[in-house]
Coordinates of N, CA and C in Angstrom, one line a residue:
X1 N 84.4 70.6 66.6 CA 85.7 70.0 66.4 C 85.5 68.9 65.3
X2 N 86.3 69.3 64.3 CA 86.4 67.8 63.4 C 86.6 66.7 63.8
X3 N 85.7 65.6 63.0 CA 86.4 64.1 63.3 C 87.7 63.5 63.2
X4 N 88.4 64.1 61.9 CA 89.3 63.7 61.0 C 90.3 64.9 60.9
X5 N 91.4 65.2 61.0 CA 92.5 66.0 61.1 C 92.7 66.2 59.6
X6 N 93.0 67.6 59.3 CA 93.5 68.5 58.0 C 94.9 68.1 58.1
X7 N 95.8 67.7 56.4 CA 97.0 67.9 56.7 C 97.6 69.5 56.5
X8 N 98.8 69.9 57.4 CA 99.4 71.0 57.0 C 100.2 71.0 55.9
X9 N 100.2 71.6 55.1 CA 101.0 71.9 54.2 C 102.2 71.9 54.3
X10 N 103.1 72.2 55.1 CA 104.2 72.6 55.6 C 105.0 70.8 56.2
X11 N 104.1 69.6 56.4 CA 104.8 68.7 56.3 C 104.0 67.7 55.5
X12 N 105.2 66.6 54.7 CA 105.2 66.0 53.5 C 104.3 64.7 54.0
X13 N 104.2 64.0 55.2 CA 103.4 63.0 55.2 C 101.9 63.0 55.0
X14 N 101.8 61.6 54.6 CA 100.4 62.1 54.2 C 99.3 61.6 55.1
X15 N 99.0 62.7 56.2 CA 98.0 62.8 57.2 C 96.7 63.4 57.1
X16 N 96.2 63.0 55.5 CA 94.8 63.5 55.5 C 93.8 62.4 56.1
X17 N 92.7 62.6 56.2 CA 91.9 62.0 57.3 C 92.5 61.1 58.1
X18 N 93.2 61.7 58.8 CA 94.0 61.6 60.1 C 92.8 61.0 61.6
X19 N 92.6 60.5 62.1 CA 91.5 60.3 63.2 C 91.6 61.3 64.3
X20 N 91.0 61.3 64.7 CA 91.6 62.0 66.3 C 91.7 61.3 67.3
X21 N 92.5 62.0 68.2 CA 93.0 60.6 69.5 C 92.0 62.0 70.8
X22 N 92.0 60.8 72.0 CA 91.3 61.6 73.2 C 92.8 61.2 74.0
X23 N 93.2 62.2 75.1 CA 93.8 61.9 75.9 C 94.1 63.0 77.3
X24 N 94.9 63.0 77.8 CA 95.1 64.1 79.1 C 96.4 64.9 79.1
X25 N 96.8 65.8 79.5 CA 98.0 66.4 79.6 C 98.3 65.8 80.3
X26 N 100.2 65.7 80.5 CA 100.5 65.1 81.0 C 101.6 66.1 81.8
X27 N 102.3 67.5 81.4 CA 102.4 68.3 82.0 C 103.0 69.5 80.9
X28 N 102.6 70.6 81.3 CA 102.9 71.5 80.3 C 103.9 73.1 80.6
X29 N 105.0 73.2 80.0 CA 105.7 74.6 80.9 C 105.1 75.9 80.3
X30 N 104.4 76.5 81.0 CA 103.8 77.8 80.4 C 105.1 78.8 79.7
X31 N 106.2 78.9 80.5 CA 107.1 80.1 80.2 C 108.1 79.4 78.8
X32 N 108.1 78.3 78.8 CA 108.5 77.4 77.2 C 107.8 77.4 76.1
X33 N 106.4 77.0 76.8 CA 105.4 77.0 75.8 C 105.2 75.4 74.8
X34 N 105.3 74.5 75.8 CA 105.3 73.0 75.1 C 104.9 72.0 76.5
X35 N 104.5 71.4 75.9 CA 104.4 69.8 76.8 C 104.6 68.8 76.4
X36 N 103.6 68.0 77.4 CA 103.5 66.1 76.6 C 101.9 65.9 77.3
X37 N 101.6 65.1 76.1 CA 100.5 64.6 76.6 C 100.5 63.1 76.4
X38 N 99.2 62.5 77.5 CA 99.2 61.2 77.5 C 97.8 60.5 76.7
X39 N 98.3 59.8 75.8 CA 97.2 59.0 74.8 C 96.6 57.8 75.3
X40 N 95.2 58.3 75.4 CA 94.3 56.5 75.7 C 95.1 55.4 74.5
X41 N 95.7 54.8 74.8 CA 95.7 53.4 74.4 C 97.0 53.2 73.5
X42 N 97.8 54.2 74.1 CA 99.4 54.4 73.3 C 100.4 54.5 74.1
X43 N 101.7 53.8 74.1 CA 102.4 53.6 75.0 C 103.4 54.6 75.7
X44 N 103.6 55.9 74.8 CA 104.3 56.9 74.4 C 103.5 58.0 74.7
X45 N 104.1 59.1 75.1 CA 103.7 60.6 75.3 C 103.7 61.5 74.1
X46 N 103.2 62.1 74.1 CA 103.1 62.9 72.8 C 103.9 64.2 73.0
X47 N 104.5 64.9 72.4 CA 104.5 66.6 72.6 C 103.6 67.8 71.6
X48 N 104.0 68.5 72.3 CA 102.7 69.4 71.9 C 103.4 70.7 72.0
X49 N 102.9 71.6 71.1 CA 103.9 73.3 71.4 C 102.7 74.1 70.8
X50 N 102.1 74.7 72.2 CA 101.3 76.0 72.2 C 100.8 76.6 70.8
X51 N 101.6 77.1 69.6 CA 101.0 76.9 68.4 C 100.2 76.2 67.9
X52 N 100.0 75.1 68.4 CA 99.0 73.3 67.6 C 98.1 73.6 68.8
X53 N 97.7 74.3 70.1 CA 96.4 74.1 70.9 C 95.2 75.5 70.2
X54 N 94.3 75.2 69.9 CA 93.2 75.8 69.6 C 92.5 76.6 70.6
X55 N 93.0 77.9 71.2 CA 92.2 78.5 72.1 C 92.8 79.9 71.6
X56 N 91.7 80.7 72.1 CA 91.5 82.0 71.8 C 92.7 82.8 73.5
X57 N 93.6 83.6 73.7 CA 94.4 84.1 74.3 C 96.0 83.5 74.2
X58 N 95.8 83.5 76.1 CA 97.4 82.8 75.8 C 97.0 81.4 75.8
X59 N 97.7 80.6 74.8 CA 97.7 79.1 75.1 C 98.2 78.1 76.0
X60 N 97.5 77.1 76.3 CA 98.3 76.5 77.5 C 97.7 75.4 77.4
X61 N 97.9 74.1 78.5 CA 97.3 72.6 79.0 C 97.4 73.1 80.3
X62 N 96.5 72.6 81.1 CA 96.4 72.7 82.8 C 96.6 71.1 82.7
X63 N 98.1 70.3 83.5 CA 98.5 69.2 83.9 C 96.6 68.8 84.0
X64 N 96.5 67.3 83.7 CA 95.0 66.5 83.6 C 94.0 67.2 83.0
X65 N 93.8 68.0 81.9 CA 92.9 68.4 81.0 C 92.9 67.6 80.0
X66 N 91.9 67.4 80.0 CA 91.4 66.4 78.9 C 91.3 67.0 77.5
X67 N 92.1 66.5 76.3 CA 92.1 67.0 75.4 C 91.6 66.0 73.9
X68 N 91.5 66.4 73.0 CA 91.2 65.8 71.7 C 92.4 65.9 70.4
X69 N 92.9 65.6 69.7 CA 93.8 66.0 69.1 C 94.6 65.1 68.0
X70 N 95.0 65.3 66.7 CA 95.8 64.4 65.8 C 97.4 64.3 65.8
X71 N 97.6 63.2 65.5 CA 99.3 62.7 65.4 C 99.7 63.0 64.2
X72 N 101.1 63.5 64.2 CA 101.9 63.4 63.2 C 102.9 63.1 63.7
X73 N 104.6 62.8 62.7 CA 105.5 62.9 63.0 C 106.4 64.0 62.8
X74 N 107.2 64.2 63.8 CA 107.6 65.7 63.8 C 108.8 65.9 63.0
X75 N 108.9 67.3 62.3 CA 109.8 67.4 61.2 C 111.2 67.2 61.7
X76 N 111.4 67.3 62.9 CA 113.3 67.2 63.1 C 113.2 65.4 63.3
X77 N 112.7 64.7 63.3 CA 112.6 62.9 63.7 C 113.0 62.9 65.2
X78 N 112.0 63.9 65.5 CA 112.2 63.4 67.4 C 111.2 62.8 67.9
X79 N 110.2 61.9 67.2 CA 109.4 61.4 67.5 C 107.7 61.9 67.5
X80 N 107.0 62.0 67.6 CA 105.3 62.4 66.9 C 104.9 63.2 68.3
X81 N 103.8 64.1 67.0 CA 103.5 65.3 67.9 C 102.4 65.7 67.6
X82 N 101.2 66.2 68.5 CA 100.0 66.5 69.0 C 100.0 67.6 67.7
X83 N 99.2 67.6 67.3 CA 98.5 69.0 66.8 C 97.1 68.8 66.7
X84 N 96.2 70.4 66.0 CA 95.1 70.3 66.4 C 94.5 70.2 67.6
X85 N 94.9 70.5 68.5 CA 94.8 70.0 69.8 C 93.4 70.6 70.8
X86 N 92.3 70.2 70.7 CA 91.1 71.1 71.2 C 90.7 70.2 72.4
X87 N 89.6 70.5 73.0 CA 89.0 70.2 74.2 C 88.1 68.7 73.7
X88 N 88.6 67.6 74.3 CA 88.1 66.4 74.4 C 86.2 66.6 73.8
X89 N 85.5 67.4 74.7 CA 84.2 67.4 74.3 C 84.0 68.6 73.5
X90 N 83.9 68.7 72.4 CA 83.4 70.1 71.5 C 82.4 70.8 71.8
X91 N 81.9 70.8 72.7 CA 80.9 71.6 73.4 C 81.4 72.2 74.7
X92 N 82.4 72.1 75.1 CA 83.3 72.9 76.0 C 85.0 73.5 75.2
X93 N 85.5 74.6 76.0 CA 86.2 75.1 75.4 C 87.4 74.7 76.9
X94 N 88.9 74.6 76.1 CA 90.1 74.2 76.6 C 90.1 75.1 77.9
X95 N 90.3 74.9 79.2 CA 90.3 75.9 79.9 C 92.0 76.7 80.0
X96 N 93.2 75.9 79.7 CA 94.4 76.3 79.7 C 95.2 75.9 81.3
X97 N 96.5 76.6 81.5 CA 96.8 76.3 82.7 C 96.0 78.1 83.7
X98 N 96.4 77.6 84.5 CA 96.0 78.6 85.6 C 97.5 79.5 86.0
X99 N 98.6 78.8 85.6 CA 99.3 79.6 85.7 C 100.3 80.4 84.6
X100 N 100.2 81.7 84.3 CA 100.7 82.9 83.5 C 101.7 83.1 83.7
X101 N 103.1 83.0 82.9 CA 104.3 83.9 83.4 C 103.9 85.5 83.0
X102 N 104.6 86.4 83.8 CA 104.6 87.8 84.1 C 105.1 88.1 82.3
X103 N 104.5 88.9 81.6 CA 105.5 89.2 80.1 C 106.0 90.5 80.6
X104 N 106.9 91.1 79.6 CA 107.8 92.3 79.2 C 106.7 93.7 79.6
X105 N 105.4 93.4 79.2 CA 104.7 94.3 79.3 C 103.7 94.7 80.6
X106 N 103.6 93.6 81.4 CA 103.2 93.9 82.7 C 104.3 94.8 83.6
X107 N 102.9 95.6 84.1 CA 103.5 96.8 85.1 C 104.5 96.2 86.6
X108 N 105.3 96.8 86.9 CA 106.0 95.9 88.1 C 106.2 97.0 88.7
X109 N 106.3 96.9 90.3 CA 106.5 97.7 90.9 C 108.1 97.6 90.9
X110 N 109.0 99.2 91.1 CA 110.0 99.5 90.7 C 110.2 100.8 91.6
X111 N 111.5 100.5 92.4 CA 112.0 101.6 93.7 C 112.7 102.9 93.0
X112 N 112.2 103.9 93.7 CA 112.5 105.1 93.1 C 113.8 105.7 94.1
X113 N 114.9 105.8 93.0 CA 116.3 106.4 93.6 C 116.2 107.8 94.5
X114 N 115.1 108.3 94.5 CA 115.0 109.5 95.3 C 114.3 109.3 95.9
X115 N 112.9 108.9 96.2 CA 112.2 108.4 97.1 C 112.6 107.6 97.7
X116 N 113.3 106.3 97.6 CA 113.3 105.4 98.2 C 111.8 104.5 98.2
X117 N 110.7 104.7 97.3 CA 109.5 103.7 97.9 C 109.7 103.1 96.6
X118 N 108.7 102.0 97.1 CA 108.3 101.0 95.5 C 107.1 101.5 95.4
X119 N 107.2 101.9 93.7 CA 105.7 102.4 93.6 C 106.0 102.1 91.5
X120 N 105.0 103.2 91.1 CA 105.0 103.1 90.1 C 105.7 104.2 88.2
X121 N 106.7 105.0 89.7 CA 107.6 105.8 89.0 C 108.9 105.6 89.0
X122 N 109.3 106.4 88.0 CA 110.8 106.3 88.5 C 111.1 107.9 89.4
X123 N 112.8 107.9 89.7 CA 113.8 109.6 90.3 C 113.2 110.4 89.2
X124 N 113.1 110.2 87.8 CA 113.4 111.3 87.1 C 111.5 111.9 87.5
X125 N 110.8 111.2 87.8 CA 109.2 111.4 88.1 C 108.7 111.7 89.1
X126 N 109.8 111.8 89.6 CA 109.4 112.0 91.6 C 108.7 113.1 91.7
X127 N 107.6 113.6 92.6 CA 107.3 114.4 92.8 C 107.5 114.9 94.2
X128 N 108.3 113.4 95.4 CA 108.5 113.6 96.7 C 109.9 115.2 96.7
X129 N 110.7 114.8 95.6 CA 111.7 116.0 96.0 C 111.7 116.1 94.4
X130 N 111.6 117.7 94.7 CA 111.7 118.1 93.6 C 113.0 118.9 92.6
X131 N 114.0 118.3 93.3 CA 115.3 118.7 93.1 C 116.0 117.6 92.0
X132 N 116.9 118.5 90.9 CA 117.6 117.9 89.8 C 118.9 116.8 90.3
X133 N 118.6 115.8 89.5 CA 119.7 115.2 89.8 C 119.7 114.3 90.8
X134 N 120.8 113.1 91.8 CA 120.1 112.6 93.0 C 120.2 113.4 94.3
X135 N 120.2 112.6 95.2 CA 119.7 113.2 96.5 C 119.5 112.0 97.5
X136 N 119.5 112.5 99.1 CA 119.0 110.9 99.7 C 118.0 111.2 100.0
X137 N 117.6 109.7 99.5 CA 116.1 109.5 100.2 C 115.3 109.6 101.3
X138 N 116.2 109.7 102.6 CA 116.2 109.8 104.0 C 115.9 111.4 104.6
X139 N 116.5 111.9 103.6 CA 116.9 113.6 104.5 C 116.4 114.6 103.2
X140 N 116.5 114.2 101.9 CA 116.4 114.6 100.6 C 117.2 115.8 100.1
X141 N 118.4 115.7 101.0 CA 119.5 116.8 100.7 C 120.3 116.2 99.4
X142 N 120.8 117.4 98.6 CA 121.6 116.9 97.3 C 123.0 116.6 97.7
X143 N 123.2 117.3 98.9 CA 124.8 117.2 99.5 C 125.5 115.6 99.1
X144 N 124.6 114.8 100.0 CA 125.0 113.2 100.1 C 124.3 112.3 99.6
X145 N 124.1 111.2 99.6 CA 123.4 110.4 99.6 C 122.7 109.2 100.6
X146 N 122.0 108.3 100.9 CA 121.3 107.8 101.8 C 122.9 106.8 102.6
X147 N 123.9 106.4 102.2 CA 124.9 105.7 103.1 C 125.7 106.5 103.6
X148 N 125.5 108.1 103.3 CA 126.2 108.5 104.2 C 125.6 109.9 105.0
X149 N 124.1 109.6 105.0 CA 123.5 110.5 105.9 C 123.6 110.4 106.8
X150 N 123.8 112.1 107.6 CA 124.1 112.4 109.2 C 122.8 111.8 109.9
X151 N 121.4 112.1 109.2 CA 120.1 111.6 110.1 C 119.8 110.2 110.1
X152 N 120.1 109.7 109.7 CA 120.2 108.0 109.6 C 120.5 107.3 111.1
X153 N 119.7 106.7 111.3 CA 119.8 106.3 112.8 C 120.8 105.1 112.8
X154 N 121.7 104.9 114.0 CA 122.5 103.9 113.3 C 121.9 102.4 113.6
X155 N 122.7 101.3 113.1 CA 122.5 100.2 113.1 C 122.4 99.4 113.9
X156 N 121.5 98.8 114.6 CA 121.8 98.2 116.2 C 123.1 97.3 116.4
X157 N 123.7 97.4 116.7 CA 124.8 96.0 117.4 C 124.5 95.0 118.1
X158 N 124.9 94.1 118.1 CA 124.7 92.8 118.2 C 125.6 92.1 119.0
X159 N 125.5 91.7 120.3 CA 126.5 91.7 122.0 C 126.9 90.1 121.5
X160 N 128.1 89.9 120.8 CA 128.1 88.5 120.4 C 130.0 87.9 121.5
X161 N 129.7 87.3 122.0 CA 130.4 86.8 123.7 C 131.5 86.1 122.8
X162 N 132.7 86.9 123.6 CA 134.1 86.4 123.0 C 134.9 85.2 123.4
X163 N 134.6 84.0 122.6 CA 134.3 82.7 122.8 C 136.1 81.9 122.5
X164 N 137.2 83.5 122.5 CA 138.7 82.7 122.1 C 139.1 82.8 123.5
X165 N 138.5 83.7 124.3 CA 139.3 83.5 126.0 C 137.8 82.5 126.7
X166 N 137.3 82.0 126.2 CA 136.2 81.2 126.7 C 136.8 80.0 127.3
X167 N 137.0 79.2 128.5 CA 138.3 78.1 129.1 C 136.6 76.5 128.7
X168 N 135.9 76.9 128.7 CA 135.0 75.8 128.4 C 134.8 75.2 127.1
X169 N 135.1 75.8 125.9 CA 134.9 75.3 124.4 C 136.8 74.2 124.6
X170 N 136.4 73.0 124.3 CA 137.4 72.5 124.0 C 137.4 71.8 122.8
X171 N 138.4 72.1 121.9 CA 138.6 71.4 120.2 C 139.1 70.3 120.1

């Protein structure tokens, strides 16, 4: 970990040998991708956006990780922001948060219109009925479908006591 912070090109202040500050997250939203962190000996929270932390995968802060990192001020004037942002001791690496949102590309279980199960296919992949088109899941006839199958057991009823000729409820 450097002592002294590189400036980016991309903003005009001039933050060459920049120091580095030590401090802690102070909480971070994985599925946003930004936080704040809290600075030894500064009155003010920093923010910080997943681009500016230095780790290899997904990037994150786990709320109280101790971090190392340089100040600038941030290009819209919303106040100064963390970059460079690595692990307090350079001989350990950032561990991140522990918690992952689910992305676009993780597998999810998903119910199959002809089967009826949650598994990992879809109707058009079924191999439980092997008939075109739908069908119910219950009987696996093409005739109907599962709300209005004959084999469907019915629904229990529920003995709920008719409480308008009841002479004891008084309003």
């Amino acid at each position: 970990m450097p002592e002294n912070c590189e400036n980016s090109s991309e903003y005009d202040t001039a933050e060459f040998d920049q120091p580095r500050y030590t401090g802690k997250c102070k909480w971070f939203n994985v599925l946003k991708g930004f936080g704040f962190i809290i600075a030894e000996g500064f009155d003010e929270d920093f923010f910080v956006h997943q681009t500016e932390i230095n780790m290899k995968g997904f990037r994150s802060l786990d709320e109280g990780e101790r971090v190392s990192f340089c100040i600038r001020i941030r290009k819209e004037g919303k106040g100064r922001e963390a970059y460079q942002v690595g692990p307090e001791d350079p001989e350990k690496k950032l561990m991140g948060s522990r918690i992952h949102p689910l992305g676009k590309s993780k597998d999810k279980l998903v119910r199959c219109f002809k089967c009826g199960k949650f598994g990992h296919h879809f109707a058009q992949k079924c191999k439980k009925f092997e008939v075109p088109g739908k069908c119910c899941y219950n009987c696996g006839s093409v005739d109907h479908l599962l709300s209005a199958c004959p084999i469907k057991s019915p629904k229990p009823t529920i003995d709920v006591p008719n409480i308008v000729n009841d002479k004891t409820n008084s309003f």
